[in-house]
């Protein structure tokens, strides 16, 4: 048996990266046991059934250190959310949704604002500061000038990082600039491949070097929050958490309730008003969906 890591799973085949190359494996043996559904990111044992055709059979899924539900993946260390300051302008509701999803799955998140070279000198950095105050690491980069690339590279090294962010923010350019030996010819980010096709929504893992992996996760960019209820959404806003105990009502959702510390903090500047507005938007969406 050989060991490898599942980098892609499509239509019943599991593509396993190993010293023998990428072997497309069937999962029959494992699936029959019904113990575990193999996930992208899993370390697995497999046997080669046809070396010339690069085909094999999964035999065993090795223990995972974590498991994500959205997107389905295993052994992911962190999430990197990439936005650009301009072209396209950041969608902060989307940023908060992505962070919320990471929180709900106990996945550490890192934020990157790219294209600093295009941002006007007078750019409003209050939101960047707000996310830093919440405890998120924020890295500003320019894939064009090279600013911030060594810091970002440092943060990705020796880890498996799921990548999120809409098309056009510069994800492929960043990866290519940081890891020039890694050719996106062979490992193109799937949002590009999928542009115009909207049925395939699978994650794909790219091995950058021996210990560095990037997981392209198209599913992260158009998020529905239907799997969380209002209380869970509230608990994923980590900046609200510390204030929860001082709200008059123990179960305060920070909406219409009197004596709400979160709303006070918005008024007094402790919580960024956009962040609070994004929270209200998400809660309203959940309430609206529930009515159908
Ligand atoms: P992706 O869809 O997120 O992978 O984005 P791409 O890497 O394809 O980049 C989209 C466009 O933005 C390309 O034309 C890049 O050349 C450009 N781009 C990426 N990063 C930067 C940057 O830091 N500064 C500038 N000025 N342009 C950038
Ligand atoms: Zn409250």
Coordinates of C-alpha atoms and ligand atoms in Angstrom, one line a residue:
X1 CA 0.0 0.0 0.0
X2 CA 1.0 3.6 -0.6
X3 CA 0.1 6.7 1.3
X4 CA -1.1 9.9 -0.3
X5 CA -3.5 12.8 0.1
X6 CA -6.8 13.3 -1.7
X7 CA -6.6 16.5 -3.8
X8 CA -9.9 16.2 -5.6
X9 CA -13.0 14.2 -5.5
X10 CA -15.3 14.0 -8.5
X11 CA -18.0 11.6 -9.7
X12 CA -16.9 8.7 -7.5
X13 CA -13.2 9.1 -8.1
X14 CA -10.7 10.3 -5.5
X15 CA -7.5 11.8 -7.0
X16 CA -4.6 11.0 -4.6
X17 CA -1.3 12.9 -4.7
X18 CA 1.5 10.5 -3.9
X19 CA 5.1 9.8 -4.7
X20 CA 3.8 7.9 -7.7
X21 CA 2.0 11.0 -9.0
X22 CA -1.7 11.6 -9.0
X23 CA -3.6 8.3 -8.9
X24 CA -7.3 8.2 -9.6
X25 CA -8.7 5.9 -7.0
X26 CA -12.1 4.3 -6.6
X27 CA -13.4 4.2 -3.1
X28 CA -15.4 1.0 -3.2
X29 CA -13.5 -0.8 -0.5
X30 CA -13.9 2.0 2.0
X31 CA -17.4 3.1 1.0
X32 CA -18.6 -0.5 1.6
X33 CA -17.4 -0.3 5.2
X34 CA -19.5 2.8 5.5
X35 CA -17.3 4.1 8.2
X36 CA -16.1 7.3 6.6
X37 CA -16.7 9.3 3.4
X38 CA -13.3 10.3 2.1
X39 CA -12.8 14.0 1.8
X40 CA -10.4 16.3 -0.1
X41 CA -7.5 16.8 2.3
X42 CA -7.6 13.3 3.7
X43 CA -4.4 11.3 4.2
X44 CA -5.2 7.9 2.8
X45 CA -3.7 4.5 2.1
X46 CA -4.3 3.0 -1.3
X47 CA -3.2 0.3 -3.7
X48 CA -2.3 0.8 -7.3
X49 CA -4.4 -1.4 -9.5
X50 CA -3.1 -0.2 -12.9
X51 CA 0.2 1.7 -12.8
X52 CA 0.2 2.6 -16.5
X53 CA -3.2 4.1 -16.2
X54 CA -2.5 5.7 -12.8
X55 CA -5.5 4.0 -11.3
X56 CA -5.9 2.6 -7.8
X57 CA -8.2 1.7 -4.9
X58 CA -8.6 3.5 -1.6
X59 CA -8.0 1.2 1.3
X60 CA -8.1 3.4 4.4
X61 CA -8.7 7.0 5.5
X62 CA -6.1 7.9 8.2
X63 CA -7.2 9.9 11.2
X64 CA -8.2 13.5 10.6
X65 CA -7.3 16.4 12.8
X66 CA -10.3 18.3 11.7
X67 CA -13.2 18.2 9.3
X68 CA -15.1 21.0 7.6
X69 CA -18.7 20.7 6.5
X70 CA -18.7 23.8 4.2
X71 CA -16.8 23.1 2.0
X72 CA -16.5 19.4 2.7
X73 CA -12.8 19.0 3.5
X74 CA -10.4 17.5 6.0
X75 CA -7.1 18.5 7.7
X76 CA -7.3 22.2 6.9
X77 CA -5.2 24.5 9.1
X78 CA -6.6 27.9 8.2
X79 CA -8.6 30.0 5.9
X80 CA -7.2 32.8 3.8
X81 CA -9.8 35.3 2.7
X82 CA -8.6 37.5 -0.1
X83 CA -10.2 40.8 -1.1
X84 CA -8.9 43.6 -3.1
X85 CA -9.1 47.2 -2.0
X86 CA -10.4 48.2 -5.4
X87 CA -11.2 46.5 -8.8
X88 CA -13.3 44.9 -7.4
X89 CA -14.1 46.8 -4.3
X90 CA -14.5 44.7 -1.2
X91 CA -17.8 43.2 -0.4
X92 CA -17.8 43.4 3.4
X93 CA -21.0 41.5 3.9
X94 CA -19.4 38.6 2.1
X95 CA -16.2 39.0 4.2
X96 CA -18.3 38.8 7.4
X97 CA -20.2 35.7 6.0
X98 CA -16.9 34.0 5.3
X99 CA -15.5 34.8 8.7
X100 CA -18.8 33.6 10.3
X101 CA -18.5 30.3 8.5
X102 CA -14.9 29.9 9.6
X103 CA -15.9 30.7 13.2
X104 CA -18.7 28.2 13.2
X105 CA -16.2 25.5 12.2
X106 CA -13.4 26.6 14.5
X107 CA -11.2 27.4 11.6
X108 CA -8.6 30.2 12.1
X109 CA -9.0 32.9 9.5
X110 CA -6.5 35.3 8.0
X111 CA -7.5 38.3 5.9
X112 CA -5.6 39.6 2.9
X113 CA -6.4 42.9 1.2
X114 CA -4.7 42.9 -2.2
X115 CA -4.0 45.6 -4.8
X116 CA -2.7 48.1 -2.3
X117 CA -0.9 49.7 -5.3
X118 CA -4.2 50.7 -6.8
X119 CA -5.7 52.0 -3.6
X120 CA -5.7 55.8 -3.3
X121 CA -3.4 57.1 -0.6
X122 CA -6.4 58.3 1.3
X123 CA -8.0 54.9 1.6
X124 CA -10.2 54.4 4.6
X125 CA -8.4 51.9 6.7
X126 CA -10.8 51.9 9.6
X127 CA -12.3 48.5 8.6
X128 CA -8.8 47.0 8.4
X129 CA -8.2 48.3 12.0
X130 CA -11.6 47.0 13.1
X131 CA -10.8 43.4 12.0
X132 CA -7.4 43.6 13.6
X133 CA -9.0 44.7 16.8
X134 CA -11.2 41.6 16.6
X135 CA -8.1 39.5 16.6
X136 CA -7.9 38.6 12.9
X137 CA -4.5 38.9 11.2
X138 CA -4.8 41.3 8.3
X139 CA -2.1 41.4 5.6
X140 CA -2.0 44.1 2.9
X141 CA -0.4 43.0 -0.4
X142 CA 0.3 44.0 -3.9
X143 CA 1.0 41.1 -6.2
X144 CA 2.2 43.8 -8.7
X145 CA 4.7 45.6 -6.5
X146 CA 5.5 42.7 -4.2
X147 CA 4.4 44.5 -1.1
X148 CA 3.4 42.2 1.8
X149 CA 4.2 39.0 -0.2
X150 CA 6.9 37.8 2.2
X151 CA 4.5 38.2 5.2
X152 CA 1.7 36.3 3.4
X153 CA 4.1 33.6 2.3
X154 CA 5.3 33.2 5.8
X155 CA 1.7 32.8 7.0
X156 CA 1.0 30.0 4.4
X157 CA 4.2 28.0 4.8
X158 CA 4.0 24.5 6.2
X159 CA 0.2 24.7 6.4
X160 CA -2.9 23.7 4.5
X161 CA -4.8 26.8 3.7
X162 CA -8.3 27.0 2.2
X163 CA -8.5 30.0 -0.1
X164 CA -11.6 32.1 -0.4
X165 CA -12.5 35.3 -2.3
X166 CA -14.3 36.3 -5.4
X167 CA -12.9 36.2 -8.9
X168 CA -10.6 38.9 -9.9
X169 CA -9.2 39.9 -6.5
X170 CA -5.8 38.5 -7.5
X171 CA -5.6 35.0 -5.9
X172 CA -3.8 33.3 -8.8
X173 CA -1.5 36.2 -9.3
X174 CA -0.6 36.2 -5.6
X175 CA 0.1 32.5 -5.5
X176 CA 2.2 32.7 -8.7
X177 CA 4.2 35.7 -7.3
X178 CA 4.9 34.0 -4.0
X179 CA 5.7 30.5 -5.3
X180 CA 7.0 31.1 -8.8
X181 CA 8.1 27.4 -9.2
X182 CA 4.5 26.4 -8.7
X183 CA 2.8 26.5 -12.1
X184 CA -0.8 27.4 -12.1
X185 CA -0.7 26.0 -15.6
X186 CA -1.1 22.6 -13.9
X187 CA -2.8 23.9 -10.9
X188 CA -5.1 26.6 -12.1
X189 CA -7.6 27.9 -9.5
X190 CA -10.9 26.4 -10.2
X191 CA -12.9 29.6 -10.2
X192 CA -11.2 30.4 -13.5
X193 CA -11.7 27.0 -15.0
X194 CA -15.3 27.1 -13.9
X195 CA -16.1 30.6 -15.2
X196 CA -19.3 30.1 -17.2
X197 CA -20.0 26.7 -15.8
X198 CA -22.1 26.7 -12.7
X199 CA -22.6 23.1 -11.9
X200 CA -19.2 21.9 -10.7
X201 CA -18.5 23.2 -7.2
X202 CA -15.7 21.1 -5.9
X203 CA -12.7 22.0 -3.9
X204 CA -9.2 21.2 -5.1
X205 CA -6.0 20.9 -3.2
X206 CA -2.7 22.1 -4.8
X207 CA 0.6 21.1 -3.3
X208 CA 2.9 24.1 -3.4
X209 CA 5.9 22.4 -1.8
X210 CA 6.4 19.5 0.5
X211 CA 4.5 20.9 3.4
X212 CA 2.5 23.7 1.9
X213 CA -0.9 23.1 0.4
X214 CA -3.5 25.5 -0.9
X215 CA -7.1 24.5 -1.2
X216 CA -9.2 26.3 -3.8
X217 CA -12.7 26.4 -2.5
X218 CA -15.3 27.9 -4.9
X219 CA -18.1 27.1 -2.4
X220 CA -16.8 29.7 0.0
X221 CA -17.5 32.6 -2.3
X222 CA -21.3 32.4 -2.6
X223 CA -22.4 31.5 0.9
X224 CA -25.8 30.8 2.1
X225 CA -26.1 30.9 5.9
X226 CA -29.1 28.6 6.0
X227 CA -27.3 26.0 8.1
X228 CA -27.0 28.4 11.1
X229 CA -29.7 29.7 13.3
X230 CA -29.8 33.3 14.7
X231 CA -28.1 32.4 18.0
X232 CA -25.3 30.6 16.1
X233 CA -24.8 33.5 13.8
X234 CA -24.6 35.9 16.8
X235 CA -22.0 33.6 18.4
X236 CA -19.9 33.7 15.3
X237 CA -19.4 37.5 15.6
X238 CA -16.4 37.3 18.0
X239 CA -16.4 41.0 18.7
X240 CA -19.9 40.8 20.1
X241 CA -19.1 37.9 22.4
X242 CA -17.3 39.9 25.1
X243 CA -20.2 42.3 25.4
X244 CA -22.9 39.6 25.5
X245 CA -22.7 39.2 29.3
X246 CA -23.4 42.9 29.8
X247 CA -26.5 43.1 27.7
X248 CA -29.6 43.4 29.9
X249 CA -31.0 40.2 28.5
X250 CA -28.9 37.1 28.7
X251 CA -30.3 35.9 25.4
X252 CA -30.0 39.3 23.6
X253 CA -29.7 39.1 19.9
X254 CA -28.6 42.8 19.7
X255 CA -31.5 43.8 17.6
X256 CA -34.5 45.6 19.2
X257 CA -33.7 44.6 22.8
X258 CA -33.3 47.5 25.3
X259 CA -30.1 47.7 27.3
X260 CA -28.0 46.2 24.6
X261 CA -24.2 46.6 25.0
X262 CA -23.5 45.8 21.4
X263 CA -25.7 48.6 20.1
X264 CA -24.1 50.9 22.6
X265 CA -20.7 49.9 21.4
X266 CA -21.7 50.7 17.8
X267 CA -22.8 54.2 19.0
X268 CA -19.7 54.8 20.9
X269 CA -17.3 53.5 18.3
X270 CA -16.2 50.2 19.9
X271 CA -17.8 48.2 17.1
X272 CA -17.6 49.3 13.5
X273 CA -21.1 50.3 12.2
X274 CA -20.6 48.3 8.9
X275 CA -19.9 45.2 10.8
X276 CA -23.0 45.6 12.9
X277 CA -25.1 46.4 9.7
X278 CA -23.7 43.2 8.1
X279 CA -24.8 41.2 11.1
X280 CA -28.3 42.7 10.9
X281 CA -28.4 41.9 7.1
X282 CA -27.5 38.2 7.7
X283 CA -30.1 37.8 10.6
X284 CA -32.8 39.4 8.3
X285 CA -31.9 36.9 5.6
X286 CA -32.2 34.0 7.9
X287 CA -35.6 35.2 9.1
X288 CA -36.8 35.8 5.5
X289 CA -35.7 32.3 4.4
X290 CA -37.5 30.7 7.4
X291 CA -40.8 32.1 6.2
X292 CA -40.8 30.0 3.0
Ligands
LIG1 P1 -8.3 35.7 -9.2 O1 -9.5 35.5 -10.0 O2 -8.6 36.0 -7.8 O3 -7.4 34.5 -9.3 O4 -7.5 37.0 -9.8 P2 -6.3 37.0 -10.8 O5 -5.1 36.6 -10.1 O6 -6.7 36.4 -12.1 O7 -6.2 38.6 -11.0 C1 -7.2 39.4 -11.6 C2 -6.6 40.6 -12.2 O8 -6.0 41.5 -11.2 C3 -5.4 40.3 -13.2 O9 -5.5 41.2 -14.3 C4 -4.2 40.6 -12.3 O10 -3.1 41.0 -13.2 C5 -4.7 41.8 -11.5 N1 -4.0 41.9 -10.2 C6 -3.8 40.9 -9.3 N2 -3.1 41.3 -8.2 C7 -2.9 42.6 -8.4 C8 -2.3 43.7 -7.6 O11 -1.8 43.5 -6.5 N3 -2.2 44.9 -8.2 C9 -2.8 45.2 -9.4 N4 -2.7 46.5 -9.9 N5 -3.4 44.2 -10.2 C10 -3.4 43.0 -9.7
LIG2 ZN1 -27.3 42.9 23.1

